[in-house]
C-alpha positions as protocol buffer text, in pm:
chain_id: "A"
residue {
  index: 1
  type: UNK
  ca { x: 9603 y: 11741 z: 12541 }
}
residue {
  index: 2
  type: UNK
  ca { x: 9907 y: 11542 z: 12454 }
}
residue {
  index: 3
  type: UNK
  ca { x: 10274 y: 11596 z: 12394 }
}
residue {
  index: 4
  type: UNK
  ca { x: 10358 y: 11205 z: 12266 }
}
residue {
  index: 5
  type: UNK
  ca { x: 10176 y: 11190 z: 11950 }
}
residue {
  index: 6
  type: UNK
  ca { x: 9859 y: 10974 z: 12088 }
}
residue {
  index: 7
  type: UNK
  ca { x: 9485 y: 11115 z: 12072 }
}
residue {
  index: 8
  type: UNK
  ca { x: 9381 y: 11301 z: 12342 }
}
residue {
  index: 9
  type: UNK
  ca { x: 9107 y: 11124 z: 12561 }
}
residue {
  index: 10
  type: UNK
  ca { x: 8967 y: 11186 z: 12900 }
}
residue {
  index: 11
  type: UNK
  ca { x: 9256 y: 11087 z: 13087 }
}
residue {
  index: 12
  type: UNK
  ca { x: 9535 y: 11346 z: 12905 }
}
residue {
  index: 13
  type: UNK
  ca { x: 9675 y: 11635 z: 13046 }
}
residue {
  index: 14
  type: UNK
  ca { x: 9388 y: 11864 z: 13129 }
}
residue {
  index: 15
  type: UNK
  ca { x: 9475 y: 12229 z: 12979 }
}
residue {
  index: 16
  type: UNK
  ca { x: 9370 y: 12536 z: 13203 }
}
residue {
  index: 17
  type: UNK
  ca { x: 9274 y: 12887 z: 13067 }
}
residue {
  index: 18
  type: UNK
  ca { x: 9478 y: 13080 z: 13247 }
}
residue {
  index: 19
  type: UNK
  ca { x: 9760 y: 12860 z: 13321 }
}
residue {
  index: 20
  type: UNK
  ca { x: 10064 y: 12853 z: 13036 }
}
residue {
  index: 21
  type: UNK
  ca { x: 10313 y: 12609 z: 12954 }
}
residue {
  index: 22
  type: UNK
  ca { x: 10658 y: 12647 z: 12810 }
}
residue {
  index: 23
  type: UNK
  ca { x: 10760 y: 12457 z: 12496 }
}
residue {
  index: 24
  type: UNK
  ca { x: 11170 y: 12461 z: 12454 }
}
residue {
  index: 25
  type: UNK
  ca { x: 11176 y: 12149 z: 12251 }
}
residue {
  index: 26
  type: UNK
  ca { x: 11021 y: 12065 z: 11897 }
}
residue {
  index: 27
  type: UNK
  ca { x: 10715 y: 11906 z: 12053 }
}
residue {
  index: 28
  type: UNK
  ca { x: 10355 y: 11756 z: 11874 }
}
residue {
  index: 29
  type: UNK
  ca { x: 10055 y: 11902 z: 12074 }
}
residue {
  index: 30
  type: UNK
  ca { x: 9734 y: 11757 z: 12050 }
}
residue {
  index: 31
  type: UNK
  ca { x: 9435 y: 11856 z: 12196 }
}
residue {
  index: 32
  type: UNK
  ca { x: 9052 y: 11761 z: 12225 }
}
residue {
  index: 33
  type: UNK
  ca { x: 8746 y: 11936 z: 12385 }
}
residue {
  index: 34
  type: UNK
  ca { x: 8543 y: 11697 z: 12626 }
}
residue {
  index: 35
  type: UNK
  ca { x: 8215 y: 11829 z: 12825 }
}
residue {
  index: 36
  type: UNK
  ca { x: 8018 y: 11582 z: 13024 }
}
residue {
  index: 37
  type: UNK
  ca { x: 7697 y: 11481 z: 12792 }
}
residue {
  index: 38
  type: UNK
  ca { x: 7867 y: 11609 z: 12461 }
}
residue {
  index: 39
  type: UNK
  ca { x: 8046 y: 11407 z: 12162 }
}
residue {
  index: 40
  type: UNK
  ca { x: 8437 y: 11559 z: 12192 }
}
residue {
  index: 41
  type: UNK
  ca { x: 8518 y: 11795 z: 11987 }
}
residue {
  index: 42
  type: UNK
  ca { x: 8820 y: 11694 z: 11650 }
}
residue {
  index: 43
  type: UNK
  ca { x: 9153 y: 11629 z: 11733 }
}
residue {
  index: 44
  type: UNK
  ca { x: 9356 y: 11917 z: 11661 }
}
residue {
  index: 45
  type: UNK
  ca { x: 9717 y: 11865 z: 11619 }
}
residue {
  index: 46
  type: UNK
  ca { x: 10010 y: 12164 z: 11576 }
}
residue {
  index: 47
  type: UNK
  ca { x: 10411 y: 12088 z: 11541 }
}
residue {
  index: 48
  type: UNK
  ca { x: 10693 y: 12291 z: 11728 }
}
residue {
  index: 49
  type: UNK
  ca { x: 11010 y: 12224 z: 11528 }
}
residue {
  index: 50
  type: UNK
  ca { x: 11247 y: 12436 z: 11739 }
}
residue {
  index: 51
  type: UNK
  ca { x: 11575 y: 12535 z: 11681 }
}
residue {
  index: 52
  type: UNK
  ca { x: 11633 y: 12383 z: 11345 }
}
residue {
  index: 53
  type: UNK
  ca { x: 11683 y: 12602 z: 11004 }
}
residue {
  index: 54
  type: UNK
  ca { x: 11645 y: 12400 z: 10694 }
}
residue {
  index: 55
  type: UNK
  ca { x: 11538 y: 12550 z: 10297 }
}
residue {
  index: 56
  type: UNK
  ca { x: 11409 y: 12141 z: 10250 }
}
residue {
  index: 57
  type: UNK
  ca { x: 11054 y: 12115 z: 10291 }
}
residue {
  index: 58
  type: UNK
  ca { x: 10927 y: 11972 z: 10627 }
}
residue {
  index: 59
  type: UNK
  ca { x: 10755 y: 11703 z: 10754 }
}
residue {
  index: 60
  type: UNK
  ca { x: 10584 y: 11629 z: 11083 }
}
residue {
  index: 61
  type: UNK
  ca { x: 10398 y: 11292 z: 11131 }
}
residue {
  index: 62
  type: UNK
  ca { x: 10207 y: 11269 z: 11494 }
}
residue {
  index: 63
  type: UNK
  ca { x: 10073 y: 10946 z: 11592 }
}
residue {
  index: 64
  type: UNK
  ca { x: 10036 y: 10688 z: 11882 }
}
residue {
  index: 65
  type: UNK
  ca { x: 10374 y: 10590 z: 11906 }
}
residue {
  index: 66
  type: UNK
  ca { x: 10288 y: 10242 z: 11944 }
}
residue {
  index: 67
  type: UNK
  ca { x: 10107 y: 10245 z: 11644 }
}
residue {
  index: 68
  type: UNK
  ca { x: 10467 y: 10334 z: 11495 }
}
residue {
  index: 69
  type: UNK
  ca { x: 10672 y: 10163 z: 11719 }
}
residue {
  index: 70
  type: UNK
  ca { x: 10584 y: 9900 z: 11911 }
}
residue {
  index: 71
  type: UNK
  ca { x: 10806 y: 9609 z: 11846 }
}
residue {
  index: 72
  type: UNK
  ca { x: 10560 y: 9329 z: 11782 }
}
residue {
  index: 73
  type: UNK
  ca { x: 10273 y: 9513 z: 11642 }
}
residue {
  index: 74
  type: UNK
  ca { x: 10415 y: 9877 z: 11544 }
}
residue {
  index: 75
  type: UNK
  ca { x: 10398 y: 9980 z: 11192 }
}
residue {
  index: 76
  type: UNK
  ca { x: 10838 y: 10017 z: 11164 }
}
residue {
  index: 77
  type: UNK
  ca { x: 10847 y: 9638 z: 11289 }
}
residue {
  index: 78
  type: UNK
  ca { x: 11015 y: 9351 z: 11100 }
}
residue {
  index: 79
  type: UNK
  ca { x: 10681 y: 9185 z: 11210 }
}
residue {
  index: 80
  type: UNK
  ca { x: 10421 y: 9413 z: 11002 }
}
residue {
  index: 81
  type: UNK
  ca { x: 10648 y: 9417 z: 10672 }
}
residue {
  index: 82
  type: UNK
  ca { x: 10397 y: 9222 z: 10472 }
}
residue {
  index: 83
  type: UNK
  ca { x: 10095 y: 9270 z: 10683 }
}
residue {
  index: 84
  type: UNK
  ca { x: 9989 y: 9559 z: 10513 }
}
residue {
  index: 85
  type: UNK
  ca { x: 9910 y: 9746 z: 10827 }
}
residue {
  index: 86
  type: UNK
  ca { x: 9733 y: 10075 z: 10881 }
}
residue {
  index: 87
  type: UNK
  ca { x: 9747 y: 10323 z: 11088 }
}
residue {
  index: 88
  type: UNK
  ca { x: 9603 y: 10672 z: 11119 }
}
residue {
  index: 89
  type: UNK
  ca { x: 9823 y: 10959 z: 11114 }
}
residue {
  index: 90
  type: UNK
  ca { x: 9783 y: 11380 z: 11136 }
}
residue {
  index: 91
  type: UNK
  ca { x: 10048 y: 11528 z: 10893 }
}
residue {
  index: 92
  type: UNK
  ca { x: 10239 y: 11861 z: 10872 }
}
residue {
  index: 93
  type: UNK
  ca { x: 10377 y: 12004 z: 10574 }
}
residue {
  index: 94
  type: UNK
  ca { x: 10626 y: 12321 z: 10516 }
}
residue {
  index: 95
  type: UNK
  ca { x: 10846 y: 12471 z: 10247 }
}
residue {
  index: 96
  type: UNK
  ca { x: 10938 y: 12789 z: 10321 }
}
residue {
  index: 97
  type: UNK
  ca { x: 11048 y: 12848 z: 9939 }
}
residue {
  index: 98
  type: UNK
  ca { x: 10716 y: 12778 z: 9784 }
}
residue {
  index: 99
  type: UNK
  ca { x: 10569 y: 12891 z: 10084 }
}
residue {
  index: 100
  type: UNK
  ca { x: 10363 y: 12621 z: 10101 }
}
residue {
  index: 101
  type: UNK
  ca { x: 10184 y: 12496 z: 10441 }
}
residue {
  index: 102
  type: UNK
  ca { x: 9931 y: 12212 z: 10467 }
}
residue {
  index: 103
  type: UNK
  ca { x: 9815 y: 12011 z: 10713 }
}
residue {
  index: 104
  type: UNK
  ca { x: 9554 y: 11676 z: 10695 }
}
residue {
  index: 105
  type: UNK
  ca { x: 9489 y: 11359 z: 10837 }
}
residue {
  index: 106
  type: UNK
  ca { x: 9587 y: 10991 z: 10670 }
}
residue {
  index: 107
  type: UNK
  ca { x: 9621 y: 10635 z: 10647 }
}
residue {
  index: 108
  type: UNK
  ca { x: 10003 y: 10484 z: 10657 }
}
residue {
  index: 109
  type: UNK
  ca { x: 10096 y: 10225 z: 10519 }
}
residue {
  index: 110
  type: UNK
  ca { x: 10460 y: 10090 z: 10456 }
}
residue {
  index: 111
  type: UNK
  ca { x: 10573 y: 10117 z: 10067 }
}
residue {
  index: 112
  type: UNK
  ca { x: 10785 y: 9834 z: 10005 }
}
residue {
  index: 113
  type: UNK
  ca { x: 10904 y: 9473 z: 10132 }
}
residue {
  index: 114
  type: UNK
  ca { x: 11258 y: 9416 z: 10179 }
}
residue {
  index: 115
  type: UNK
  ca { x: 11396 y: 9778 z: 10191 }
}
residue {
  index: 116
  type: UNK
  ca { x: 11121 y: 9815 z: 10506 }
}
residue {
  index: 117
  type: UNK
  ca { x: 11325 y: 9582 z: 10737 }
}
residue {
  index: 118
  type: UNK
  ca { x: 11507 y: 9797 z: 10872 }
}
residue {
  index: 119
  type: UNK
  ca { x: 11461 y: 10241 z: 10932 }
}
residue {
  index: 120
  type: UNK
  ca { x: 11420 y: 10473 z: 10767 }
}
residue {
  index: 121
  type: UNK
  ca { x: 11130 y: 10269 z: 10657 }
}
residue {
  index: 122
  type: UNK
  ca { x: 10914 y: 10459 z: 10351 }
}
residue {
  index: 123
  type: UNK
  ca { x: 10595 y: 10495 z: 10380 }
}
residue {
  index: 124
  type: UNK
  ca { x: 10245 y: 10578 z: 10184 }
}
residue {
  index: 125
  type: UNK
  ca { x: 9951 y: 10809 z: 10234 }
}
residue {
  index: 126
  type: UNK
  ca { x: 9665 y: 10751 z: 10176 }
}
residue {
  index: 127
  type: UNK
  ca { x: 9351 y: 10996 z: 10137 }
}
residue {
  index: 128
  type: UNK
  ca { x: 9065 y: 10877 z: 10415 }
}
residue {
  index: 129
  type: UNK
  ca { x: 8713 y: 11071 z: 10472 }
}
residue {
  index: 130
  type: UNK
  ca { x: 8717 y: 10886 z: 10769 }
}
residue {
  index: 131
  type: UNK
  ca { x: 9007 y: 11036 z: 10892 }
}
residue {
  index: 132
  type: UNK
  ca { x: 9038 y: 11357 z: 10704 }
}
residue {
  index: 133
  type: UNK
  ca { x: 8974 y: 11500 z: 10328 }
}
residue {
  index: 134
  type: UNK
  ca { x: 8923 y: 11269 z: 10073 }
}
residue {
  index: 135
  type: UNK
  ca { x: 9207 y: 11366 z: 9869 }
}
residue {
  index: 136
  type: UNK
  ca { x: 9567 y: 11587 z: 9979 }
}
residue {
  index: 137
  type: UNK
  ca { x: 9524 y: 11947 z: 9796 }
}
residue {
  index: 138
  type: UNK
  ca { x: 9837 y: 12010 z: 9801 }
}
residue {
  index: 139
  type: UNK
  ca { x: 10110 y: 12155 z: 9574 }
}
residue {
  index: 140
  type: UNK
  ca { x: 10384 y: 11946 z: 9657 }
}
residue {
  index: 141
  type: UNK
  ca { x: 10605 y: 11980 z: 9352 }
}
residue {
  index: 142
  type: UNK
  ca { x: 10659 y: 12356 z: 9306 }
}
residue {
  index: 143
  type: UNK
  ca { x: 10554 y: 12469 z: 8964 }
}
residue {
  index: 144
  type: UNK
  ca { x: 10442 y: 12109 z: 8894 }
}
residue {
  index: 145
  type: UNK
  ca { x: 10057 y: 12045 z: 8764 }
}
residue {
  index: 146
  type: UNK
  ca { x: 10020 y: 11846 z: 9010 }
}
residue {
  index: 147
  type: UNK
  ca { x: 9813 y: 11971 z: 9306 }
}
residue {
  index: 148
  type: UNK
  ca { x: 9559 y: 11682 z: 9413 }
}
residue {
  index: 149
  type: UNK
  ca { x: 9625 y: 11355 z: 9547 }
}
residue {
  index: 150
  type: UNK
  ca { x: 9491 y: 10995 z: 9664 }
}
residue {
  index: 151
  type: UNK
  ca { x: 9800 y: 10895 z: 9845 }
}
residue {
  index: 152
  type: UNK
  ca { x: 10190 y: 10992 z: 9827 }
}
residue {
  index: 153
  type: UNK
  ca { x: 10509 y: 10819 z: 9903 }
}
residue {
  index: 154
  type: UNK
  ca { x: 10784 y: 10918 z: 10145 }
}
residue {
  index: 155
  type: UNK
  ca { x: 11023 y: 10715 z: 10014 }
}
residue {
  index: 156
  type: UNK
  ca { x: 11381 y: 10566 z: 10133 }
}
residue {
  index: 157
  type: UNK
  ca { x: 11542 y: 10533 z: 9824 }
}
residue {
  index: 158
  type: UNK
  ca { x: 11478 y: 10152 z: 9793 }
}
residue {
  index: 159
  type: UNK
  ca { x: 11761 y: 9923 z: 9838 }
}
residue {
  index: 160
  type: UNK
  ca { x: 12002 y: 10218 z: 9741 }
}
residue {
  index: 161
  type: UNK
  ca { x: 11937 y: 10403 z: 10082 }
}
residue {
  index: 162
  type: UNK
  ca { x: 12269 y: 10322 z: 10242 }
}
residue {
  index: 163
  type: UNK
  ca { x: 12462 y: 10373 z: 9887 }
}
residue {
  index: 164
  type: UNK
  ca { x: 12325 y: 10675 z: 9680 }
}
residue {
  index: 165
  type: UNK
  ca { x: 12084 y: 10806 z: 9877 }
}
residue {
  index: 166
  type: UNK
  ca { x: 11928 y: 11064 z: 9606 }
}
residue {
  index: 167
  type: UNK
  ca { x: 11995 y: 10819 z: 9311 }
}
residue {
  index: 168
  type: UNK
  ca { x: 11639 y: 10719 z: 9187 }
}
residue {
  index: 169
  type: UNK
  ca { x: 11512 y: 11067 z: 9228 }
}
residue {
  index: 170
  type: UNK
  ca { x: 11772 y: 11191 z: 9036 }
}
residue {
  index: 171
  type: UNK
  ca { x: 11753 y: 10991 z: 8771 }
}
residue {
  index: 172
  type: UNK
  ca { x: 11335 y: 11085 z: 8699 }
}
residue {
  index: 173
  type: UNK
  ca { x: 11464 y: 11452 z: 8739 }
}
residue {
  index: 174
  type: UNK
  ca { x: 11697 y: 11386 z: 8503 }
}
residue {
  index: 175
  type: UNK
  ca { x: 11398 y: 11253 z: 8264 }
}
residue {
  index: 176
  type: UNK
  ca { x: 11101 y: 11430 z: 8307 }
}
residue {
  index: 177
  type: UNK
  ca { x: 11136 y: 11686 z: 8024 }
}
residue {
  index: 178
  type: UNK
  ca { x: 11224 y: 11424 z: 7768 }
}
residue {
  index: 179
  type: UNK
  ca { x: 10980 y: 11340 z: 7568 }
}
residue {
  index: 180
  type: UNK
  ca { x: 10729 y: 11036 z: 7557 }
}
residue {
  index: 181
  type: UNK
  ca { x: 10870 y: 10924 z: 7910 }
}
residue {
  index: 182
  type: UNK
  ca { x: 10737 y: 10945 z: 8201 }
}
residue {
  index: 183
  type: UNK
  ca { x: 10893 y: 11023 z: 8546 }
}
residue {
  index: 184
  type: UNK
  ca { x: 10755 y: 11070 z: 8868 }
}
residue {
  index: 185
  type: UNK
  ca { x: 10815 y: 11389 z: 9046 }
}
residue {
  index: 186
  type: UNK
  ca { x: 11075 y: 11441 z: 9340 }
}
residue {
  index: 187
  type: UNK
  ca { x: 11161 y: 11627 z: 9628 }
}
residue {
  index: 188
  type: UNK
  ca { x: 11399 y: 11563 z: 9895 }
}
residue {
  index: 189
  type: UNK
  ca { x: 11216 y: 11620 z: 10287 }
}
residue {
  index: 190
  type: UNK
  ca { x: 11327 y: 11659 z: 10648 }
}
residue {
  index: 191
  type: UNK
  ca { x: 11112 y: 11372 z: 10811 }
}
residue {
  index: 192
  type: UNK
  ca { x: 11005 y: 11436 z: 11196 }
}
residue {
  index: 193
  type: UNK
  ca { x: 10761 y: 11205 z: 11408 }
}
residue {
  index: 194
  type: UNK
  ca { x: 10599 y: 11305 z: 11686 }
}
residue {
  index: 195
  type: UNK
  ca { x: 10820 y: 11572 z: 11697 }
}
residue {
  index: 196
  type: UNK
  ca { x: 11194 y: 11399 z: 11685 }
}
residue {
  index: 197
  type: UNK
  ca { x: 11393 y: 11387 z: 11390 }
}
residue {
  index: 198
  type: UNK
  ca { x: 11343 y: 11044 z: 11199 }
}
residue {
  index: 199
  type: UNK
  ca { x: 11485 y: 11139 z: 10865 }
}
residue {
  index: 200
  type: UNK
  ca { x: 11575 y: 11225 z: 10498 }
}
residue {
  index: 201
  type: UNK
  ca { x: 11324 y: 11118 z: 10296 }
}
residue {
  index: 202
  type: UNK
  ca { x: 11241 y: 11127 z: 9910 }
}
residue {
  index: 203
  type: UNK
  ca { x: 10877 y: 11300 z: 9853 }
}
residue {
  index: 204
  type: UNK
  ca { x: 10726 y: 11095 z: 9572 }
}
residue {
  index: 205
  type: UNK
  ca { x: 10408 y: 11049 z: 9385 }
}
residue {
  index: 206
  type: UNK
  ca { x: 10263 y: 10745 z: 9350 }
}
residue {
  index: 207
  type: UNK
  ca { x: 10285 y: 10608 z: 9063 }
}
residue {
  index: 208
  type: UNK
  ca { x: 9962 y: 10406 z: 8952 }
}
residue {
  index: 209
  type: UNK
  ca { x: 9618 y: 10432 z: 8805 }
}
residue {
  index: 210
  type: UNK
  ca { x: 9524 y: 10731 z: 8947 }
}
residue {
  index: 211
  type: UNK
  ca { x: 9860 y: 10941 z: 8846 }
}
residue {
  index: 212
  type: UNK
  ca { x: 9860 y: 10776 z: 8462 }
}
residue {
  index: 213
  type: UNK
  ca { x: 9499 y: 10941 z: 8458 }
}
């Protein structure tokens, strides 16, 4: 198993059946089953957010945290901006008023050019059979009709995110019940990777072919 987000291999912590460990920290676990002459077993992957209290809905991304971070070739990297790099990702989801919980695995990719320079950088999901379901089944919006996905957006606001943080999903709130225009739905969420706090972030559809249809 791991605690930093990476895939478990053959050379991770080995876990013992009757040997416990203490978590006291909001921690990503991931674990794999290897046996000598057997594929390993899927990556499973749980969140510990510990001693944190929030109504938002919740977030936890776990990853290999260079995939994420390292300077020259991480996704968050000045670098990457217009690469379009990928990188595979096991996602969390809570919100304890809709009482919602989901979890799946993803492509990320950054949304965005010039508002992805610097962090919170946003970022899209997208649906992979490789790496998980083909589309999120999800009901991300409350008592919205909208409950399947190809990708999402946790978004940064755009070039507002150091002014008025909440501005453009406010505004399509605002709109969305007027009629003959359309607005994409919102939700502000508490954004964690590989178990530390990375932000506020603006839940989003994406707004293309596939949510016009």
């Amino acid at each position: 198993y791991t605690t930093d987000g990476s895939a478990p291999d053959t050379s991770s912590f080995q876990a013992e059946s009757e040997k416990y460990f203490t978590i006291d920290t909001s921690t990503v676990i991931r674990a794999r089953a290897f046996k000598k002459d057997f594929l390993p077993g899927a990556t499973m992957t749980h969140s510990f957010i510990i001693g944190e209290n929030t109504r938002l809905p919740v977030f936890s991304l776990a990853g290999n945290p260079k995939d994420f971070f390292d300077e020259d070739s991480g996704l968050f990297s000045p670098n990457t901006v217009y690469h379009e790099l990928r990188i595979p990702v096991s996602f969390e989801y809570w919100d304890r008023i809709d009482k919602v919980s989901y979890a799946n695995d993803a492509t990320v990719v950054l949304q965005g050019t010039s508002a992805s320079t610097q962090p919170p950088q946003s970022m899209r999901f997208l649906s992979n059979s490789k790496y998980g379901e083909s589309s999120f089944n999800v009901s991300f919006f409350g008592k919205s009709s909208l409950s399947t996905f190809n990708k999402f957006v946790l978004r940064n606001s755009g070039q507002y995110k150091t002014q008025s943080y909440i501005r453009d999903g406010l505004f399509h709130s605002f709109t969305k019940d007027i009629e003959n225009i359309d607005a994409l739905e919102y939700r502000p969420a508490i954004v964690y990777i590989n178990g530390k706090f990375w932000s506020l972030m603006n839940l989003r559809a994406r707004f293309d072919d596939d949510y016009i249809a």
